[in-house]
Tab-separated table of C-alpha atoms in Angstrom:
chain	number	residue	atom	x	y	z
A	179	MET	CA	0.000	0.000	0.000
A	180	SER	CA	1.240	3.463	-0.832
A	181	GLU	CA	2.075	5.988	1.846
A	182	ARG	CA	-0.438	8.701	2.514
A	183	LEU	CA	0.782	12.265	2.231
A	184	GLN	CA	0.891	14.516	5.283
A	185	GLN	CA	0.673	18.268	5.680
A	186	GLY	CA	4.052	19.823	4.834
A	187	ASP	CA	5.177	17.013	2.511
A	188	THR	CA	6.371	18.007	-0.934
A	189	ALA	CA	3.634	17.094	-3.394
A	190	PRO	CA	4.959	14.508	-5.879
A	191	ALA	CA	5.653	16.080	-9.269
A	192	PHE	CA	3.654	14.728	-12.188
A	193	THR	CA	3.047	15.195	-15.878
A	194	LEU	CA	-0.010	13.400	-17.264
A	195	PRO	CA	-2.099	13.631	-20.445
A	196	ASP	CA	-5.362	15.541	-20.285
A	197	ALA	CA	-8.588	14.750	-22.159
A	198	ASP	CA	-7.049	16.212	-25.351
A	199	GLY	CA	-3.746	14.356	-24.965
A	200	ASN	CA	-1.878	17.517	-23.893
A	201	GLU	CA	0.562	17.188	-21.024
A	202	VAL	CA	-0.423	18.766	-17.719
A	203	SER	CA	2.192	19.139	-14.980
A	204	LEU	CA	1.831	20.122	-11.368
A	205	ALA	CA	4.800	22.441	-12.022
A	206	ASP	CA	2.635	24.391	-14.524
A	207	HIS	CA	0.652	25.637	-11.518
A	208	LYS	CA	3.554	26.869	-9.375
A	209	GLY	CA	2.565	30.067	-7.614
A	210	ARG	CA	-1.102	28.993	-7.389
A	211	LYS	CA	-2.824	26.643	-5.019
A	212	VAL	CA	-3.992	23.399	-6.606
A	213	ILE	CA	-6.726	20.990	-5.566
A	214	VAL	CA	-5.712	17.605	-6.961
A	215	TYR	CA	-8.518	15.117	-6.611
A	216	PHE	CA	-8.338	11.407	-7.340
A	217	TYR	CA	-11.376	9.439	-8.467
A	218	PRO	CA	-11.857	5.812	-9.572
A	219	ALA	CA	-13.416	6.093	-13.050
A	220	ALA	CA	-14.923	8.551	-15.506
A	221	LEU	CA	-18.567	8.085	-16.500
A	222	THR	CA	-19.617	6.442	-13.214
A	223	PRO	CA	-22.347	7.958	-10.988
A	224	GLY	CA	-20.261	9.027	-7.974
A	225	CYS	CA	-17.361	10.313	-10.041
A	226	THR	CA	-19.762	12.216	-12.303
A	227	LYS	CA	-21.377	13.893	-9.278
A	228	GLN	CA	-17.978	14.871	-7.895
A	229	ALA	CA	-16.688	16.216	-11.252
A	230	CYS	CA	-19.914	18.200	-11.751
A	231	ASP	CA	-19.590	19.652	-8.223
A	232	PHE	CA	-16.033	20.802	-8.970
A	233	THR	CA	-17.158	22.251	-12.330
A	234	ASP	CA	-20.089	24.080	-10.686
A	235	ASN	CA	-17.722	25.616	-8.109
A	236	LEU	CA	-14.727	26.235	-10.393
A	237	ALA	CA	-15.256	30.018	-10.584
A	238	VAL	CA	-15.505	30.308	-6.782
A	239	LEU	CA	-12.349	28.214	-6.316
A	240	ALA	CA	-10.431	30.071	-9.062
A	241	GLN	CA	-11.375	33.427	-7.560
A	242	ALA	CA	-9.939	32.196	-4.240
A	243	GLY	CA	-6.684	31.259	-6.045
A	244	TYR	CA	-7.217	27.525	-6.537
A	245	ASP	CA	-6.796	25.474	-9.705
A	246	VAL	CA	-8.448	22.042	-9.868
A	247	ILE	CA	-7.067	18.875	-11.472
A	248	GLY	CA	-8.956	15.568	-11.464
A	249	VAL	CA	-6.861	12.389	-11.779
A	250	SER	CA	-8.153	8.917	-12.659
A	251	PRO	CA	-6.656	5.810	-14.263
A	252	ASP	CA	-8.649	6.540	-17.447
A	253	LYS	CA	-7.158	7.093	-20.896
A	254	PRO	CA	-7.537	10.549	-22.559
A	255	GLU	CA	-10.246	9.278	-24.944
A	256	LYS	CA	-12.504	8.288	-22.035
A	257	LEU	CA	-11.764	11.570	-20.256
A	258	ALA	CA	-12.760	13.502	-23.407
A	259	LYS	CA	-16.049	11.589	-23.601
A	260	PHE	CA	-16.652	12.260	-19.875
A	261	ARG	CA	-15.932	15.984	-20.326
A	262	GLU	CA	-18.202	16.313	-23.373
A	263	GLN	CA	-21.065	14.224	-21.978
A	264	GLU	CA	-21.158	16.035	-18.623
A	265	HIS	CA	-20.043	19.513	-19.849
A	266	LEU	CA	-17.118	19.497	-17.412
A	267	LYS	CA	-14.806	22.505	-17.121
A	268	VAL	CA	-12.364	20.994	-14.624
A	269	THR	CA	-8.999	19.767	-15.949
A	270	LEU	CA	-9.041	15.955	-16.128
A	271	VAL	CA	-5.842	13.934	-16.523
A	272	GLY	CA	-5.308	10.210	-16.917
A	273	ASP	CA	-2.874	7.985	-15.047
A	274	PRO	CA	-3.315	4.497	-16.600
A	275	SER	CA	-0.017	3.316	-15.021
A	276	LYS	CA	-1.370	4.400	-11.601
A	277	GLU	CA	2.117	5.670	-10.647
A	278	VAL	CA	0.880	9.151	-9.700
A	279	LEU	CA	-2.139	7.705	-7.883
A	280	ALA	CA	0.259	5.540	-5.832
A	281	ALA	CA	2.678	8.438	-5.211
A	282	TYR	CA	-0.190	10.423	-3.692
A	283	GLY	CA	-1.402	7.513	-1.563
A	284	ALA	CA	-4.592	7.339	-3.636
A	285	PHE	CA	-4.183	3.750	-4.811
A	286	GLY	CA	-4.203	0.715	-2.575
A	287	GLU	CA	-6.422	-1.448	-0.424
A	288	LYS	CA	-9.889	-0.190	0.341
A	289	LYS	CA	-13.231	-1.532	1.429
A	290	LEU	CA	-15.877	-1.894	-1.262
A	291	TYR	CA	-19.244	-3.330	-0.258
A	292	GLY	CA	-17.612	-4.997	2.736
A	293	LYS	CA	-14.814	-6.636	0.738
A	294	THR	CA	-11.176	-5.577	0.710
A	295	VAL	CA	-10.107	-4.696	-2.836
A	296	THR	CA	-7.188	-2.884	-4.444
A	297	GLY	CA	-8.127	0.234	-6.339
A	298	VAL	CA	-8.348	4.007	-6.435
A	299	ILE	CA	-8.996	5.575	-3.030
A	300	ARG	CA	-11.152	8.676	-3.559
A	301	SER	CA	-8.825	11.377	-2.235
A	302	THR	CA	-8.157	15.096	-2.411
A	303	VAL	CA	-4.773	16.741	-1.900
A	304	ILE	CA	-4.545	20.515	-1.628
A	305	VAL	CA	-1.145	21.801	-2.713
A	306	ASP	CA	0.066	25.295	-1.792
A	307	GLU	CA	1.857	27.803	-4.046
A	308	GLU	CA	5.232	26.319	-3.142
A	309	GLY	CA	4.284	22.743	-4.018
A	310	LYS	CA	3.797	21.587	-0.422
A	311	VAL	CA	0.821	19.583	0.806
A	312	GLU	CA	-1.557	21.885	2.674
A	313	ARG	CA	-4.166	19.157	3.288
A	314	ALA	CA	-4.477	15.500	2.332
A	315	LEU	CA	-7.940	13.971	2.596
A	316	TYR	CA	-8.510	10.248	2.016
A	317	ASN	CA	-11.620	8.091	1.617
A	318	VAL	CA	-13.710	11.167	0.888
A	319	LYS	CA	-17.344	10.954	-0.210
A	320	ALA	CA	-18.225	11.876	-3.796
A	321	THR	CA	-21.308	13.806	-2.707
A	322	GLY	CA	-20.893	16.969	-0.642
A	323	HIS	CA	-17.098	16.852	-0.725
A	324	VAL	CA	-16.619	20.047	-2.745
A	325	ALA	CA	-18.930	22.003	-0.426
A	326	LYS	CA	-16.944	20.695	2.561
A	327	ILE	CA	-13.622	21.765	0.960
A	328	ILE	CA	-14.981	25.247	0.288
A	329	LYS	CA	-16.233	25.523	3.886
A	330	ASP	CA	-12.993	24.125	5.379
A	331	LEU	CA	-10.864	26.518	3.305
A	332	GLY	CA	-13.024	29.453	4.360
A	333	ILE	CA	-13.932	30.378	0.774
């Protein structure tokens, strides 16, 4: 199981393809705060709700100085379909190798319907302007999570 990040850790660097196949790096956002959220799969009910919540609150988060990047193990083609179908504005990147998911502690053993399985752990890591972890939240709920982040950050 991968190690979970703690406040003050350096956020692992990454460069992953977005829905259009363009490379997106955490380093591209230096000087801004970034909410990096990890979700199991595009085009599934919970992940759709979460992505729509982030999209609906993107302007509020951007105004407060936050960029948002959603990471899943999906390939760019599936991410593009997800974005188009749900009219998403949030940046979605794919990590089919699951290396970035593991580096962030968002891949490993979890409980699913009472069984222990290995998979994506729905997580959110808030990275500050210097690339340090401000908050690391694991096993978050798809519904209501964005509202909780906004409240917790005082936005």
